[in-house]
Amino acid sequence: MAHDETALRQAHDELYRALNARDLDAMTAVWVQEPWVECVHPGWPALRGWNAIRKSWQAIFQSPSRLAITVSDVRVRVLDTTALVTCVERIKSQQQEFLDTTLAQTVNVFVRRDDGWKLVHHQASTMPTTSPLAVPESDSIN
Amino acid sequence: MAHDETALRQAHDELYRALNARDLDAMTAVWVQEPWVECVHPGWPALRGWNAIRKSWQAIFQSPSRLAITVSDVRVRVLDTTALVTCVERIKSQQQEFLDTTLAQTVNVFVRRDDGWKLVHHQASTMPTTSPLAVPESDSIN
């Protein structure tokens, strides 16, 4: 279990390394390349299947807007041969002289394959600065 | 596997029935009531732990804004003793004479327990009407 958690954090780190480096080959190696996997970029509808997801990363990597993403509050939960890794993404984007920073609450679902933990679902939800209702505090015992 | 998919769709239906009925007991029965489960309502930061999640549903159910949620594009993927169910939520909210409709792309992660499939992660991502980049079409073979 401790080994799984270390391996999962490495797979998770590699996702964001590939993203920040605009490295499509490395991004490809992170994912299960099958037609049922899903990806929800912030504010996008769901993309289904590796082909569509690969094209989306290609479009993001070729965009004139530069992205730099750092993650915090990383939580790992191993569930048998599946695992959930949740985090907060701080997304800094720069297009010419315009700088923008947004936060996204993100879940990454990995499955254990022969060649390691591979991503099957990535979903980043934009976090507005205000919430519709008073937000209950998360449980203190985790 | 077919039995699992039927049971999962029933658990998923029960989540939205409880939500629309503002039925906190039924919502409680849908979830794993442990301190590591997570819930991301549209535009909220992540809530961690059943206590915090229960309080959020209570606040939503007691809010003067009435919600009516219908789901479409439901996809089920069983991964061993874990399963992903994704859907699009159409959220109609009414507060006095004000009506609002939003769409959210949602993932619900269930785990198989002795008493059936139970929810451990709910995350609804608001879908804006426009996307930051041209969206690649999802794979045609699913």
Short mmCIF file of C-alpha atoms in Angstrom, two decimals:
data_model
loop_
_atom_site.label_atom_id
_atom_site.label_comp_id
_atom_site.label_asym_id
_atom_site.label_seq_id
_atom_site.Cartn_x
_atom_site.Cartn_y
_atom_site.Cartn_z
CA MET A 1 0.00 0.00 0.00
CA ALA A 2 2.88 2.36 0.89
CA HIS A 3 4.58 1.28 -2.34
CA ASP A 4 1.37 1.92 -4.28
CA GLU A 5 1.05 5.40 -2.80
CA THR A 6 4.63 6.28 -3.75
CA ALA A 7 4.10 4.97 -7.27
CA LEU A 8 0.83 6.90 -7.55
CA ARG A 9 2.42 10.16 -6.47
CA GLN A 10 5.13 9.58 -9.08
CA ALA A 11 2.50 8.97 -11.81
CA HIS A 12 0.63 12.08 -10.66
CA ASP A 13 3.82 14.16 -10.70
CA GLU A 14 4.57 12.89 -14.20
CA LEU A 15 1.15 14.07 -15.43
CA TYR A 16 1.90 17.63 -14.35
CA ARG A 17 5.53 17.47 -15.52
CA ALA A 18 4.30 16.46 -19.01
CA LEU A 19 1.67 19.20 -18.89
CA ASN A 20 4.10 21.96 -17.93
CA ALA A 21 6.74 20.72 -20.39
CA ARG A 22 4.15 20.49 -23.22
CA ASP A 23 5.46 16.96 -23.76
CA LEU A 24 2.85 14.98 -25.72
CA ASP A 25 4.85 11.73 -25.67
CA ALA A 26 5.18 11.89 -21.89
CA MET A 27 1.48 12.78 -21.58
CA THR A 28 0.63 9.77 -23.76
CA ALA A 29 2.64 7.47 -21.47
CA VAL A 30 0.64 8.70 -18.45
CA TRP A 31 -2.74 7.58 -19.89
CA VAL A 32 -4.54 4.35 -20.65
CA GLN A 33 -4.96 4.73 -24.41
CA GLU A 34 -8.43 3.24 -24.79
CA PRO A 35 -11.73 4.56 -26.16
CA TRP A 36 -13.57 4.77 -22.80
CA VAL A 37 -11.19 7.01 -20.84
CA GLU A 38 -12.44 10.53 -20.09
CA CYS A 39 -10.98 14.00 -19.60
CA VAL A 40 -12.72 17.20 -18.44
CA HIS A 41 -10.52 20.29 -18.81
CA PRO A 42 -11.67 23.35 -16.81
CA GLY A 43 -14.84 24.61 -18.45
CA TRP A 44 -14.81 22.04 -21.26
CA PRO A 45 -17.38 19.33 -21.93
CA ALA A 46 -16.12 15.78 -21.33
CA LEU A 47 -13.80 14.32 -23.93
CA ARG A 48 -14.18 10.58 -24.34
CA GLY A 49 -11.50 8.27 -25.73
CA TRP A 50 -7.75 8.63 -25.92
CA ASN A 51 -7.80 9.98 -29.51
CA ALA A 52 -9.95 12.97 -28.52
CA ILE A 53 -7.98 13.50 -25.31
CA ARG A 54 -4.64 13.40 -27.17
CA LYS A 55 -5.93 16.01 -29.64
CA SER A 56 -7.00 18.25 -26.75
CA TRP A 57 -3.53 18.14 -25.15
CA GLN A 58 -2.00 18.80 -28.57
CA ALA A 59 -4.25 21.87 -28.97
CA ILE A 60 -3.42 23.08 -25.44
CA PHE A 61 0.32 22.56 -26.01
CA GLN A 62 0.18 24.44 -29.34
CA SER A 63 -1.89 27.31 -27.95
CA PRO A 64 -0.17 30.71 -27.77
CA SER A 65 -1.25 30.86 -24.12
CA ARG A 66 1.54 29.46 -21.91
CA LEU A 67 0.42 27.44 -18.92
CA ALA A 68 2.25 26.81 -15.66
CA ILE A 69 0.41 24.54 -13.25
CA THR A 70 1.39 23.81 -9.68
CA VAL A 71 -0.53 21.41 -7.46
CA SER A 72 -1.21 21.36 -3.75
CA ASP A 73 -3.34 19.45 -1.23
CA VAL A 74 -2.59 16.15 -3.00
CA ARG A 75 -4.58 13.24 -1.51
CA VAL A 76 -4.15 9.62 -2.54
CA ARG A 77 -6.69 6.84 -1.93
CA VAL A 78 -5.98 3.33 -3.18
CA LEU A 79 -9.14 1.30 -3.85
CA ASP A 80 -8.04 -2.18 -4.91
CA THR A 81 -6.62 -1.85 -8.46
CA THR A 82 -8.06 1.66 -8.85
CA ALA A 83 -6.91 4.81 -7.08
CA LEU A 84 -8.17 8.37 -6.66
CA VAL A 85 -5.71 11.24 -6.48
CA THR A 86 -7.25 14.63 -5.75
CA CYS A 87 -5.49 17.99 -5.69
CA VAL A 88 -5.89 21.72 -6.16
CA GLU A 89 -4.37 23.06 -9.39
CA ARG A 90 -3.09 26.64 -9.51
CA ILE A 91 -3.15 27.46 -13.21
CA LYS A 92 -1.13 30.44 -14.35
CA SER A 93 -1.71 31.34 -17.98
CA GLN A 94 0.14 33.95 -19.96
CA GLN A 95 -0.82 35.24 -23.39
CA GLN A 96 1.41 38.08 -24.52
CA GLU A 97 1.35 40.57 -21.63
CA PHE A 98 -1.82 39.17 -20.02
CA LEU A 99 -1.42 37.07 -16.90
CA ASP A 100 -4.24 35.11 -15.34
CA THR A 101 -4.36 32.76 -12.35
CA THR A 102 -7.21 30.35 -11.68
CA LEU A 103 -7.72 27.51 -9.22
CA ALA A 104 -9.20 24.14 -10.09
CA GLN A 105 -10.26 21.28 -7.85
CA THR A 106 -9.12 18.15 -9.65
CA VAL A 107 -9.60 14.40 -9.48
CA ASN A 108 -7.36 11.96 -11.29
CA VAL A 109 -8.41 8.30 -11.40
CA PHE A 110 -5.66 5.76 -12.01
CA VAL A 111 -5.81 2.00 -12.64
CA ARG A 112 -2.99 -0.44 -11.96
CA ARG A 113 -1.67 -2.03 -15.14
CA ASP A 114 1.35 -4.27 -15.78
CA ASP A 115 3.42 -1.18 -16.60
CA GLY A 116 2.31 0.83 -13.57
CA TRP A 117 -0.51 3.16 -12.52
CA LYS A 118 -2.16 4.73 -15.59
CA LEU A 119 -4.67 7.57 -15.84
CA VAL A 120 -8.26 6.82 -16.96
CA HIS A 121 -10.15 9.93 -15.79
CA HIS A 122 -8.93 13.51 -15.36
CA GLN A 123 -11.42 16.16 -14.26
CA ALA A 124 -10.55 19.73 -13.28
CA SER A 125 -13.36 21.90 -11.87
CA THR A 126 -12.79 25.65 -11.84
CA MET A 127 -13.14 27.08 -8.32
CA PRO A 128 -14.77 30.53 -8.21
CA THR A 129 -13.61 32.90 -5.51
CA THR A 130 -17.02 32.81 -3.85
CA SER A 131 -19.28 29.86 -3.07
CA PRO A 132 -23.05 29.78 -3.45
CA LEU A 133 -23.58 28.78 0.19
CA ALA A 134 -21.49 28.81 3.33
CA VAL A 135 -19.09 25.90 2.86
CA PRO A 136 -19.02 23.38 5.71
CA GLU A 137 -15.52 22.71 7.00
CA SER A 138 -14.05 19.40 5.96
CA ASP A 139 -13.81 16.74 8.65
CA SER A 140 -10.87 17.27 10.95
CA ILE A 141 -10.08 13.55 11.19
CA ASN A 142 -8.88 12.27 7.83
CA MET B 1 -20.68 -7.34 -15.05
CA ALA B 2 -24.15 -6.74 -16.50
CA HIS B 3 -25.56 -7.19 -13.00
CA ASP B 4 -23.02 -4.67 -11.69
CA GLU B 5 -23.98 -2.14 -14.35
CA THR B 6 -27.67 -2.45 -13.51
CA ALA B 7 -26.93 -2.07 -9.79
CA LEU B 8 -24.71 0.94 -10.49
CA ARG B 9 -27.37 2.68 -12.56
CA GLN B 10 -29.82 2.10 -9.71
CA ALA B 11 -27.38 3.58 -7.17
CA HIS B 12 -26.79 6.53 -9.51
CA ASP B 13 -30.54 7.05 -9.98
CA GLU B 14 -30.99 6.95 -6.20
CA LEU B 15 -28.40 9.73 -5.75
CA TYR B 16 -30.40 12.06 -8.00
CA ARG B 17 -33.75 10.94 -6.57
CA ALA B 18 -32.50 11.82 -3.07
CA LEU B 19 -31.15 15.13 -4.34
CA ASN B 20 -34.37 16.17 -6.07
CA ALA B 21 -36.49 14.99 -3.12
CA ARG B 22 -34.23 16.83 -0.61
CA ASP B 23 -34.11 13.52 1.26
CA LEU B 24 -31.09 13.58 3.59
CA ASP B 25 -31.66 10.03 4.89
CA ALA B 26 -31.75 8.67 1.34
CA MET B 27 -28.66 10.74 0.44
CA THR B 28 -26.88 9.31 3.49
CA ALA B 29 -27.65 5.75 2.36
CA VAL B 30 -26.08 6.49 -1.05
CA TRP B 31 -22.65 7.36 0.42
CA VAL B 32 -19.79 5.61 2.18
CA GLN B 33 -19.84 7.46 5.50
CA GLU B 34 -16.10 7.67 6.12
CA PRO B 35 -13.70 10.59 6.68
CA TRP B 36 -11.83 10.25 3.35
CA VAL B 37 -14.73 10.52 0.87
CA GLU B 38 -14.91 13.72 -1.18
CA CYS B 39 -17.55 15.91 -2.79
CA VAL B 40 -17.13 18.86 -5.15
CA HIS B 41 -20.37 20.75 -5.76
CA PRO B 42 -20.34 23.07 -8.81
CA GLY B 43 -18.05 25.98 -7.99
CA TRP B 44 -17.29 24.79 -4.45
CA PRO B 45 -13.94 23.75 -3.04
CA ALA B 46 -13.67 20.03 -2.22
CA LEU B 47 -15.42 18.83 0.91
CA ARG B 48 -13.66 15.95 2.63
CA GLY B 49 -15.31 13.49 4.97
CA TRP B 50 -18.91 12.38 5.29
CA ASN B 51 -19.67 14.86 8.12
CA ALA B 52 -18.78 17.86 5.95
CA ILE B 53 -20.55 16.38 2.93
CA ARG B 54 -23.71 15.67 4.94
CA LYS B 55 -23.74 19.28 6.20
CA SER B 56 -23.42 20.54 2.61
CA TRP B 57 -26.42 18.51 1.44
CA GLN B 58 -28.34 19.72 4.48
CA ALA B 59 -27.50 23.35 3.58
CA ILE B 60 -28.46 22.77 -0.07
CA PHE B 61 -31.75 21.08 0.93
CA GLN B 62 -32.58 23.93 3.33
CA SER B 63 -31.69 26.68 0.85
CA PRO B 64 -34.59 28.81 -0.42
CA SER B 65 -33.37 28.05 -3.94
CA ARG B 66 -35.23 24.99 -5.27
CA LEU B 67 -33.19 22.61 -7.40
CA ALA B 68 -34.38 20.20 -10.07
CA ILE B 69 -31.64 18.12 -11.62
CA THR B 70 -31.98 15.83 -14.61
CA VAL B 71 -29.11 13.74 -15.94
CA SER B 72 -28.18 12.62 -19.44
CA ASP B 73 -25.28 10.90 -21.24
CA VAL B 74 -24.83 8.45 -18.34
CA ARG B 75 -21.76 6.22 -18.83
CA VAL B 76 -20.82 3.36 -16.52
CA ARG B 77 -17.37 1.80 -16.27
CA VAL B 78 -16.75 -1.01 -13.79
CA LEU B 79 -13.10 -1.28 -12.68
CA ASP B 80 -12.85 -4.28 -10.37
CA THR B 81 -14.54 -3.26 -7.07
CA THR B 82 -14.61 0.42 -8.08
CA ALA B 83 -16.76 2.02 -10.78
CA LEU B 84 -16.95 5.36 -12.55
CA VAL B 85 -20.32 6.77 -13.57
CA THR B 86 -20.18 9.98 -15.60
CA CYS B 87 -23.10 12.11 -16.72
CA VAL B 88 -24.22 15.59 -17.68
CA GLU B 89 -26.39 17.31 -15.05
CA ARG B 90 -28.95 19.90 -16.12
CA ILE B 91 -29.49 21.96 -12.98
CA LYS B 92 -32.61 24.11 -12.84
CA SER B 93 -32.68 26.40 -9.83
CA GLN B 94 -35.53 28.62 -8.80
CA GLN B 95 -35.39 31.33 -6.16
CA GLN B 96 -38.62 33.31 -5.95
CA GLU B 97 -39.30 34.40 -9.55
CA PHE B 98 -35.73 33.85 -10.77
CA LEU B 99 -35.08 30.78 -12.90
CA ASP B 100 -31.61 29.62 -13.85
CA THR B 101 -30.38 26.60 -15.79
CA THR B 102 -26.78 25.43 -15.77
CA LEU B 103 -25.03 22.33 -17.06
CA ALA B 104 -22.42 20.37 -15.14
CA GLN B 105 -20.16 17.54 -16.27
CA THR B 106 -20.12 15.10 -13.39
CA VAL B 107 -18.21 12.05 -12.23
CA ASN B 108 -19.45 9.76 -9.48
CA VAL B 109 -17.06 7.11 -8.15
CA PHE B 110 -18.64 4.11 -6.44
CA VAL B 111 -17.08 1.21 -4.51
CA ARG B 112 -18.67 -2.21 -4.04
CA ARG B 113 -19.51 -2.90 -0.40
CA ASP B 114 -21.45 -5.73 1.23
CA ASP B 115 -24.64 -3.65 1.04
CA GLY B 116 -24.16 -2.61 -2.60
CA TRP B 117 -22.40 0.09 -4.62
CA LYS B 118 -21.73 3.17 -2.47
CA LEU B 119 -20.56 6.65 -3.46
CA VAL B 120 -17.06 7.80 -2.43
CA HIS B 121 -16.44 10.77 -4.77
CA HIS B 122 -18.92 13.16 -6.39
CA GLN B 123 -17.59 15.98 -8.55
CA ALA B 124 -19.70 18.30 -10.69
CA SER B 125 -17.87 20.72 -13.00
CA THR B 126 -19.84 23.65 -14.34
CA MET B 127 -19.81 23.75 -18.15
CA PRO B 128 -19.65 27.26 -19.61
CA THR B 129 -21.38 27.83 -22.92
CA THR B 130 -18.08 28.49 -24.67
CA SER B 131 -14.79 26.60 -24.49
CA PRO B 132 -11.32 28.13 -24.39
CA LEU B 133 -10.17 26.17 -27.44
CA ALA B 134 -11.82 24.25 -30.24
CA VAL B 135 -12.96 21.02 -28.58
CA PRO B 136 -11.84 17.82 -30.29
CA GLU B 137 -14.71 15.45 -31.00
CA SER B 138 -14.88 12.45 -28.72
CA ASP B 139 -13.85 9.10 -30.21
CA SER B 140 -16.60 7.56 -32.28
CA ILE B 141 -15.79 4.01 -31.11
CA ASN B 142 -16.70 3.65 -27.46
#
